PDB file of C-alpha atoms in Angstrom:
ATOM      1  CA  MET A 169      -0.131   0.104   0.185  1.00  0.00           C
ATOM      2  CA  THR A 170       1.355   3.361  -0.772  1.00  0.00           C
ATOM      3  CA  GLU A 171       1.734   5.449   2.189  1.00  0.00           C
ATOM      4  CA  PRO A 172      -0.621   8.862   1.948  1.00  0.00           C
ATOM      5  CA  PRO A 173       1.223  12.011   1.679  1.00  0.00           C
ATOM      6  CA  TYR A 174       0.111  13.379   4.480  1.00  0.00           C
ATOM      7  CA  LEU A 175       1.999  10.822   6.772  1.00  0.00           C
ATOM      8  CA  ALA A 176       5.077  12.491   6.092  1.00  0.00           C
ATOM      9  CA  ALA A 177       4.087  15.697   7.190  1.00  0.00           C
ATOM     10  CA  VAL A 178       2.974  14.404  10.229  1.00  0.00           C
ATOM     11  CA  ARG A 179       6.120  12.541  11.033  1.00  0.00           C
ATOM     12  CA  GLU A 180       8.710  15.004  10.194  1.00  0.00           C
ATOM     13  CA  SER A 181       6.373  17.233  12.736  1.00  0.00           C
ATOM     14  CA  TYR A 182       6.550  15.042  15.558  1.00  0.00           C
ATOM     15  CA  ASP A 183      10.038  14.184  15.127  1.00  0.00           C
ATOM     16  CA  THR A 184      10.986  17.842  15.529  1.00  0.00           C
ATOM     17  CA  VAL A 185       8.741  18.725  18.533  1.00  0.00           C
ATOM     18  CA  ALA A 186       9.612  15.350  20.286  1.00  0.00           C
ATOM     19  CA  ALA A 187      11.285  16.530  22.998  1.00  0.00           C
ATOM     20  CA  ASP A 188       8.896  19.465  24.056  1.00  0.00           C
ATOM     21  CA  TYR A 189       6.028  17.333  23.418  1.00  0.00           C
ATOM     22  CA  ALA A 190       7.166  15.143  26.046  1.00  0.00           C
ATOM     23  CA  GLU A 191       7.559  17.542  28.614  1.00  0.00           C
ATOM     24  CA  ARG A 192       4.430  19.585  27.905  1.00  0.00           C
ATOM     25  CA  VAL A 193       1.578  17.141  27.639  1.00  0.00           C
ATOM     26  CA  LYS A 194       0.175  15.894  30.709  1.00  0.00           C
ATOM     27  CA  THR A 195       0.678  12.658  32.593  1.00  0.00           C
ATOM     28  CA  PRO A 196      -2.619  10.727  32.688  1.00  0.00           C
ATOM     29  CA  ALA A 197      -2.316  11.490  36.567  1.00  0.00           C
ATOM     30  CA  GLU A 198      -2.845  15.043  35.355  1.00  0.00           C
ATOM     31  CA  LEU A 199      -5.617  15.054  33.003  1.00  0.00           C
ATOM     32  CA  ASP A 200      -9.645  16.145  34.347  1.00  0.00           C
ATOM     33  CA  PRO A 201     -11.595  13.233  36.255  1.00  0.00           C
ATOM     34  CA  LEU A 202     -13.547  12.518  33.400  1.00  0.00           C
ATOM     35  CA  SER A 203     -10.837  11.681  31.138  1.00  0.00           C
ATOM     36  CA  ARG A 204      -8.776   9.773  33.843  1.00  0.00           C
ATOM     37  CA  ALA A 205     -11.874   7.951  34.226  1.00  0.00           C
ATOM     38  CA  MET A 206     -12.800   6.608  30.360  1.00  0.00           C
ATOM     39  CA  LEU A 207      -9.265   5.261  30.755  1.00  0.00           C
ATOM     40  CA  THR A 208     -10.111   3.467  33.359  1.00  0.00           C
ATOM     41  CA  ALA A 209     -12.851   2.165  32.577  1.00  0.00           C
ATOM     42  CA  PHE A 210     -11.248   1.246  28.956  1.00  0.00           C
ATOM     43  CA  ALA A 211      -8.763  -0.543  30.657  1.00  0.00           C
ATOM     44  CA  GLU A 212     -11.209  -2.658  32.834  1.00  0.00           C
ATOM     45  CA  ILE A 213     -13.239  -3.529  29.794  1.00  0.00           C
ATOM     46  CA  VAL A 214     -10.163  -5.017  27.786  1.00  0.00           C
ATOM     47  CA  ARG A 215      -9.043  -6.789  31.404  1.00  0.00           C
ATOM     48  CA  ALA A 216     -12.366  -8.598  31.798  1.00  0.00           C
ATOM     49  CA  ASP A 217     -12.754  -9.370  28.132  1.00  0.00           C
ATOM     50  CA  ASP A 218      -9.051 -10.679  27.893  1.00  0.00           C
ATOM     51  CA  ARG A 219      -9.147 -11.270  23.972  1.00  0.00           C
ATOM     52  CA  GLY A 220      -5.718 -10.156  23.571  1.00  0.00           C
ATOM     53  CA  PRO A 221      -2.907  -7.364  23.788  1.00  0.00           C
ATOM     54  CA  VAL A 222      -3.999  -3.667  23.373  1.00  0.00           C
ATOM     55  CA  ALA A 223      -2.200  -1.338  20.793  1.00  0.00           C
ATOM     56  CA  ASP A 224      -2.388   2.055  21.893  1.00  0.00           C
ATOM     57  CA  LEU A 225      -2.369   3.956  18.507  1.00  0.00           C
ATOM     58  CA  GLY A 226      -0.252   7.511  17.979  1.00  0.00           C
ATOM     59  CA  CYS A 227       1.080   6.427  21.843  1.00  0.00           C
ATOM     60  CA  GLY A 228       3.492   9.496  21.289  1.00  0.00           C
ATOM     61  CA  PRO A 229       6.198   9.493  24.250  1.00  0.00           C
ATOM     62  CA  GLY A 230       4.172   6.480  25.869  1.00  0.00           C
ATOM     63  CA  LYS A 231       2.679   8.035  28.594  1.00  0.00           C
ATOM     64  CA  VAL A 232      -0.602   6.890  28.417  1.00  0.00           C
ATOM     65  CA  THR A 233       0.499   3.248  27.274  1.00  0.00           C
ATOM     66  CA  ALA A 234       2.470   3.109  30.561  1.00  0.00           C
ATOM     67  CA  HIS A 235      -1.006   4.034  32.252  1.00  0.00           C
ATOM     68  CA  LEU A 236      -2.806   1.219  31.053  1.00  0.00           C
ATOM     69  CA  ALA A 237       0.190  -0.897  31.611  1.00  0.00           C
ATOM     70  CA  ASP A 238       0.231   0.299  35.531  1.00  0.00           C
ATOM     71  CA  LEU A 239      -3.788  -0.939  34.968  1.00  0.00           C
ATOM     72  CA  GLY A 240      -3.053  -4.466  34.638  1.00  0.00           C
ATOM     73  CA  VAL A 241      -3.737  -3.761  30.791  1.00  0.00           C
ATOM     74  CA  PRO A 242      -1.260  -6.170  28.330  1.00  0.00           C
ATOM     75  CA  VAL A 243      -0.424  -3.310  25.883  1.00  0.00           C
ATOM     76  CA  PHE A 244       2.109  -2.036  23.855  1.00  0.00           C
ATOM     77  CA  GLY A 245       2.678   1.309  21.703  1.00  0.00           C
ATOM     78  CA  ILE A 246       2.563   2.221  17.760  1.00  0.00           C
ATOM     79  CA  ASP A 247       3.364   5.840  16.624  1.00  0.00           C
ATOM     80  CA  LEU A 248       4.548   7.453  13.234  1.00  0.00           C
ATOM     81  CA  SER A 249       7.801   9.110  14.744  1.00  0.00           C
ATOM     82  CA  PRO A 250      10.764   7.612  15.254  1.00  0.00           C
ATOM     83  CA  LYS A 251      11.745  10.033  17.823  1.00  0.00           C
ATOM     84  CA  MET A 252       8.774   9.352  19.729  1.00  0.00           C
ATOM     85  CA  ILE A 253       9.382   5.878  19.951  1.00  0.00           C
ATOM     86  CA  ASP A 254      12.784   6.190  20.901  1.00  0.00           C
ATOM     87  CA  MET A 255      11.729   8.854  23.591  1.00  0.00           C
ATOM     88  CA  ALA A 256       9.156   5.954  24.752  1.00  0.00           C
ATOM     89  CA  ARG A 257      11.467   2.878  25.180  1.00  0.00           C
ATOM     90  CA  ARG A 258      14.214   5.082  27.224  1.00  0.00           C
ATOM     91  CA  ALA A 259      11.329   6.547  29.304  1.00  0.00           C
ATOM     92  CA  HIS A 260       9.374   2.724  29.552  1.00  0.00           C
ATOM     93  CA  PRO A 261      11.758   0.157  28.883  1.00  0.00           C
ATOM     94  CA  GLY A 262      10.051  -2.762  30.215  1.00  0.00           C
ATOM     95  CA  LEU A 263       7.234  -1.863  27.556  1.00  0.00           C
ATOM     96  CA  HIS A 264       7.299  -2.794  23.840  1.00  0.00           C
ATOM     97  CA  PHE A 265       6.832   0.217  21.348  1.00  0.00           C
ATOM     98  CA  SER A 266       7.652   0.509  17.500  1.00  0.00           C
ATOM     99  CA  VAL A 267       6.935   3.072  14.844  1.00  0.00           C
ATOM    100  CA  GLY A 268       4.000   2.144  12.337  1.00  0.00           C
ATOM    101  CA  SER A 269       1.105   3.614  10.921  1.00  0.00           C
ATOM    102  CA  MET A 270      -2.587   3.171  11.333  1.00  0.00           C
ATOM    103  CA  THR A 271      -3.481   3.425   7.682  1.00  0.00           C
ATOM    104  CA  ALA A 272      -1.625   0.229   7.792  1.00  0.00           C
ATOM    105  CA  LEU A 273      -0.917  -2.193  10.518  1.00  0.00           C
ATOM    106  CA  ALA A 274       2.042  -4.501  10.730  1.00  0.00           C
ATOM    107  CA  ILE A 275      -0.877  -6.555  13.149  1.00  0.00           C
ATOM    108  CA  ARG A 276      -2.679  -9.922  12.199  1.00  0.00           C
ATOM    109  CA  ASP A 277      -6.256 -10.123  11.449  1.00  0.00           C
ATOM    110  CA  ASP A 278      -7.994 -10.465  14.581  1.00  0.00           C
ATOM    111  CA  GLU A 279      -4.859 -10.209  17.099  1.00  0.00           C
ATOM    112  CA  LEU A 280      -6.003  -7.281  19.230  1.00  0.00           C
ATOM    113  CA  GLY A 281      -7.963  -7.468  22.365  1.00  0.00           C
ATOM    114  CA  GLY A 282      -8.642  -3.503  22.812  1.00  0.00           C
ATOM    115  CA  ILE A 283      -6.988  -0.381  20.373  1.00  0.00           C
ATOM    116  CA  LEU A 284      -6.924   2.742  22.306  1.00  0.00           C
ATOM    117  CA  ALA A 285      -6.611   6.083  19.586  1.00  0.00           C
ATOM    118  CA  TYR A 286      -5.932   9.259  22.221  1.00  0.00           C
ATOM    119  CA  TYR A 287      -5.561  12.330  20.315  1.00  0.00           C
ATOM    120  CA  SER A 288      -4.523  10.685  17.421  1.00  0.00           C
ATOM    121  CA  THR A 289      -6.496  10.412  14.914  1.00  0.00           C
ATOM    122  CA  HIS A 290      -7.271  14.234  14.306  1.00  0.00           C
ATOM    123  CA  HIS A 291      -4.417  14.993  11.658  1.00  0.00           C
ATOM    124  CA  THR A 292      -6.108  12.140   9.437  1.00  0.00           C
ATOM    125  CA  PRO A 293      -7.587  13.762   6.470  1.00  0.00           C
ATOM    126  CA  PRO A 294     -11.370  12.884   6.650  1.00  0.00           C
ATOM    127  CA  GLU A 295     -11.776  10.911   3.665  1.00  0.00           C
ATOM    128  CA  LEU A 296      -9.576   8.498   4.798  1.00  0.00           C
ATOM    129  CA  LEU A 297     -10.815   7.661   8.571  1.00  0.00           C
ATOM    130  CA  PRO A 298     -12.433   4.985   6.879  1.00  0.00           C
ATOM    131  CA  VAL A 299      -8.884   3.389   6.090  1.00  0.00           C
ATOM    132  CA  VAL A 300      -7.993   3.845   9.583  1.00  0.00           C
ATOM    133  CA  PHE A 301     -11.309   2.693  10.674  1.00  0.00           C
ATOM    134  CA  ALA A 302     -11.072  -0.711   8.751  1.00  0.00           C
ATOM    135  CA  GLU A 303      -7.651  -1.275  10.213  1.00  0.00           C
ATOM    136  CA  PHE A 304      -9.040  -1.188  13.470  1.00  0.00           C
ATOM    137  CA  HIS A 305     -11.885  -3.536  12.371  1.00  0.00           C
ATOM    138  CA  ARG A 306      -9.554  -5.604  10.643  1.00  0.00           C
ATOM    139  CA  THR A 307      -7.455  -6.165  13.883  1.00  0.00           C
ATOM    140  CA  LEU A 308      -9.623  -6.719  16.243  1.00  0.00           C
ATOM    141  CA  ALA A 309     -10.991  -9.817  17.956  1.00  0.00           C
ATOM    142  CA  PRO A 310     -14.049 -10.344  17.507  1.00  0.00           C
ATOM    143  CA  GLY A 311     -15.619  -8.494  21.010  1.00  0.00           C
ATOM    144  CA  GLY A 312     -12.551  -6.372  21.135  1.00  0.00           C
ATOM    145  CA  SER A 313     -12.842  -3.148  22.106  1.00  0.00           C
ATOM    146  CA  VAL A 314     -11.986   0.587  20.850  1.00  0.00           C
ATOM    147  CA  MET A 315     -11.872   3.944  22.704  1.00  0.00           C
ATOM    148  CA  VAL A 316     -11.168   6.882  20.453  1.00  0.00           C
ATOM    149  CA  ALA A 317     -10.673  10.011  22.245  1.00  0.00           C
ATOM    150  CA  GLY A 318      -9.874  13.577  21.038  1.00  0.00           C
ATOM    151  CA  HIS A 319     -10.779  17.021  19.864  1.00  0.00           C
ATOM    152  CA  VAL A 320     -14.145  17.790  17.602  1.00  0.00           C
ATOM    153  CA  GLY A 321     -15.276  20.549  15.903  1.00  0.00           C
ATOM    154  CA  ASP A 322     -18.050  21.298  12.725  1.00  0.00           C
ATOM    155  CA  GLY A 323     -14.866  19.605  10.059  1.00  0.00           C
ATOM    156  CA  VAL A 324     -12.677  22.430  10.595  1.00  0.00           C
ATOM    157  CA  ARG A 325      -9.172  22.274   9.529  1.00  0.00           C
ATOM    158  CA  LEU A 326      -6.396  24.117  11.375  1.00  0.00           C
ATOM    159  CA  ARG A 327      -2.985  24.571   9.767  1.00  0.00           C
ATOM    160  CA  PRO A 328      -0.333  25.125  12.522  1.00  0.00           C
ATOM    161  CA  THR A 329       2.942  26.462  11.429  1.00  0.00           C
ATOM    162  CA  ARG A 330       4.269  26.296  14.848  1.00  0.00           C
ATOM    163  CA  ALA A 331       3.877  24.024  17.965  1.00  0.00           C
ATOM    164  CA  TYR A 332       5.102  22.520  21.402  1.00  0.00           C
ATOM    165  CA  GLY A 333       7.343  25.629  22.209  1.00  0.00           C
ATOM    166  CA  GLY A 334       7.740  27.375  18.798  1.00  0.00           C
ATOM    167  CA  HIS A 335       9.130  24.149  16.765  1.00  0.00           C
ATOM    168  CA  PRO A 336       7.994  24.569  13.124  1.00  0.00           C
ATOM    169  CA  VAL A 337       5.048  22.015  11.866  1.00  0.00           C
ATOM    170  CA  SER A 338       3.565  20.878   8.849  1.00  0.00           C
ATOM    171  CA  TYR A 339       0.673  18.927  10.062  1.00  0.00           C
ATOM    172  CA  GLU A 340      -3.226  19.537   9.763  1.00  0.00           C
ATOM    173  CA  SER A 341      -5.583  19.036  12.348  1.00  0.00           C
ATOM    174  CA  HIS A 342      -9.184  18.055  11.129  1.00  0.00           C
ATOM    175  CA  LEU A 343     -11.745  18.834  14.132  1.00  0.00           C
ATOM    176  CA  GLN A 344     -14.706  16.480  12.780  1.00  0.00           C
ATOM    177  CA  PRO A 345     -18.157  16.391  14.275  1.00  0.00           C
ATOM    178  CA  PRO A 346     -18.943  13.823  16.869  1.00  0.00           C
ATOM    179  CA  ASP A 347     -21.922  12.059  14.664  1.00  0.00           C
ATOM    180  CA  ARG A 348     -19.488  11.708  11.755  1.00  0.00           C
ATOM    181  CA  ILE A 349     -16.876  10.007  13.267  1.00  0.00           C
ATOM    182  CA  VAL A 350     -19.421   7.771  15.111  1.00  0.00           C
ATOM    183  CA  ALA A 351     -21.404   6.751  11.659  1.00  0.00           C
ATOM    184  CA  LEU A 352     -17.548   6.091  10.507  1.00  0.00           C
ATOM    185  CA  LEU A 353     -16.921   3.965  13.182  1.00  0.00           C
ATOM    186  CA  GLU A 354     -20.404   1.752  12.331  1.00  0.00           C
ATOM    187  CA  GLN A 355     -19.630   1.955   8.828  1.00  0.00           C
ATOM    188  CA  ALA A 356     -16.339  -0.322   9.357  1.00  0.00           C
ATOM    189  CA  GLY A 357     -18.750  -2.786  11.355  1.00  0.00           C
ATOM    190  CA  LEU A 358     -17.727  -1.563  14.965  1.00  0.00           C
ATOM    191  CA  VAL A 359     -20.751  -0.911  17.355  1.00  0.00           C
ATOM    192  CA  VAL A 360     -20.571   2.127  19.357  1.00  0.00           C
ATOM    193  CA  THR A 361     -21.424   1.883  22.859  1.00  0.00           C
ATOM    194  CA  SER A 362     -20.565   5.120  24.594  1.00  0.00           C
ATOM    195  CA  ARG A 363     -20.624   8.807  23.904  1.00  0.00           C
ATOM    196  CA  LEU A 364     -19.183  11.214  26.059  1.00  0.00           C
ATOM    197  CA  LEU A 365     -18.390  14.838  25.240  1.00  0.00           C
ATOM    198  CA  GLN A 366     -16.603  17.720  27.367  1.00  0.00           C
ATOM    199  CA  GLU A 367     -17.317  21.003  26.730  1.00  0.00           C
ATOM    200  CA  PRO A 368     -14.398  23.494  27.085  1.00  0.00           C
ATOM    201  CA  ASP A 369     -13.272  24.568  30.160  1.00  0.00           C
ATOM    202  CA  GLU A 370     -11.738  27.679  30.780  1.00  0.00           C
ATOM    203  CA  GLY A 371      -9.015  28.689  28.817  1.00  0.00           C
ATOM    204  CA  ALA A 372      -9.839  25.589  26.147  1.00  0.00           C
ATOM    205  CA  THR A 373     -11.476  26.315  22.618  1.00  0.00           C
ATOM    206  CA  THR A 374     -12.671  22.973  21.610  1.00  0.00           C
ATOM    207  CA  THR A 375     -15.021  20.109  22.635  1.00  0.00           C
ATOM    208  CA  ILE A 376     -13.488  16.572  23.593  1.00  0.00           C
ATOM    209  CA  ALA A 377     -15.302  13.824  22.395  1.00  0.00           C
ATOM    210  CA  THR A 378     -14.753   9.971  23.607  1.00  0.00           C
ATOM    211  CA  LEU A 379     -15.903   7.006  22.128  1.00  0.00           C
ATOM    212  CA  LEU A 380     -16.427   3.246  23.052  1.00  0.00           C
ATOM    213  CA  ALA A 381     -17.032   0.706  20.486  1.00  0.00           C
ATOM    214  CA  HIS A 382     -16.600  -3.098  19.793  1.00  0.00           C
ATOM    215  CA  LYS A 383     -16.685  -5.181  16.899  1.00  0.00           C
ATOM    216  CA  PRO A 384     -19.117  -7.906  17.090  1.00  0.00           C
ATOM    217  CA  GLU A 385     -18.905 -11.468  17.789  1.00  0.00           C
ATOM    218  CA  PRO A 386     -20.059 -13.639  14.676  1.00  0.00           C
ATOM    219  CA  SER A 387     -23.289 -14.463  14.620  1.00  0.00           C
ATOM    220  CA  SER A 388     -24.714 -17.711  16.126  1.00  0.00           C
ATOM    221  CA  SER A 389     -27.675 -17.958  13.386  1.00  0.00           C
ATOM    222  CA  PRO A 390     -27.589 -20.366  11.116  1.00  0.00           C
TER     223      PRO A 390
END
């Protein structure tokens, strides 16, 4: 599969900002209570289902990956940025991290018990989200769960030129309506079971959506 062109911009940008990103992005312990609760709920679901390991897609420096591991989840991280993966490996040597893209995962069909996409799908152009969600469906075991969280909007496309301490970046962010994301997950064959919308707090500008879904079990009907 030919790599979509936007991935080069995302990879180069996060390689550039990696060190400052790791310093500035909150640890799970510093998140708001609802965000922490959703991560805990996801961890409890995948532990109870016990259908396979969990992939933290777009794991960055591995802070959330390590948090899930602390909650007893068998988890590994994947990120597009080699520098992010290098930082994650150094910070969390007991966990497995690898470079990869959620558009073409080097994971077997039905292998995963869960997928976490935590603030990691918004750089994907809307027309390519079906490719990403199809990969989620392909790699999840029947009954496996997925949690997608991130900023949402009314189809706004953001084009920052600098980020995380003033470093130059060339990625774009696409803030899609929550209902659109739900529809795309369902079109990929996933069943959405929970939606949480958090309106902007003081000093924030965007709404956060957290969605829980699962891959249905095969029908036992003749």
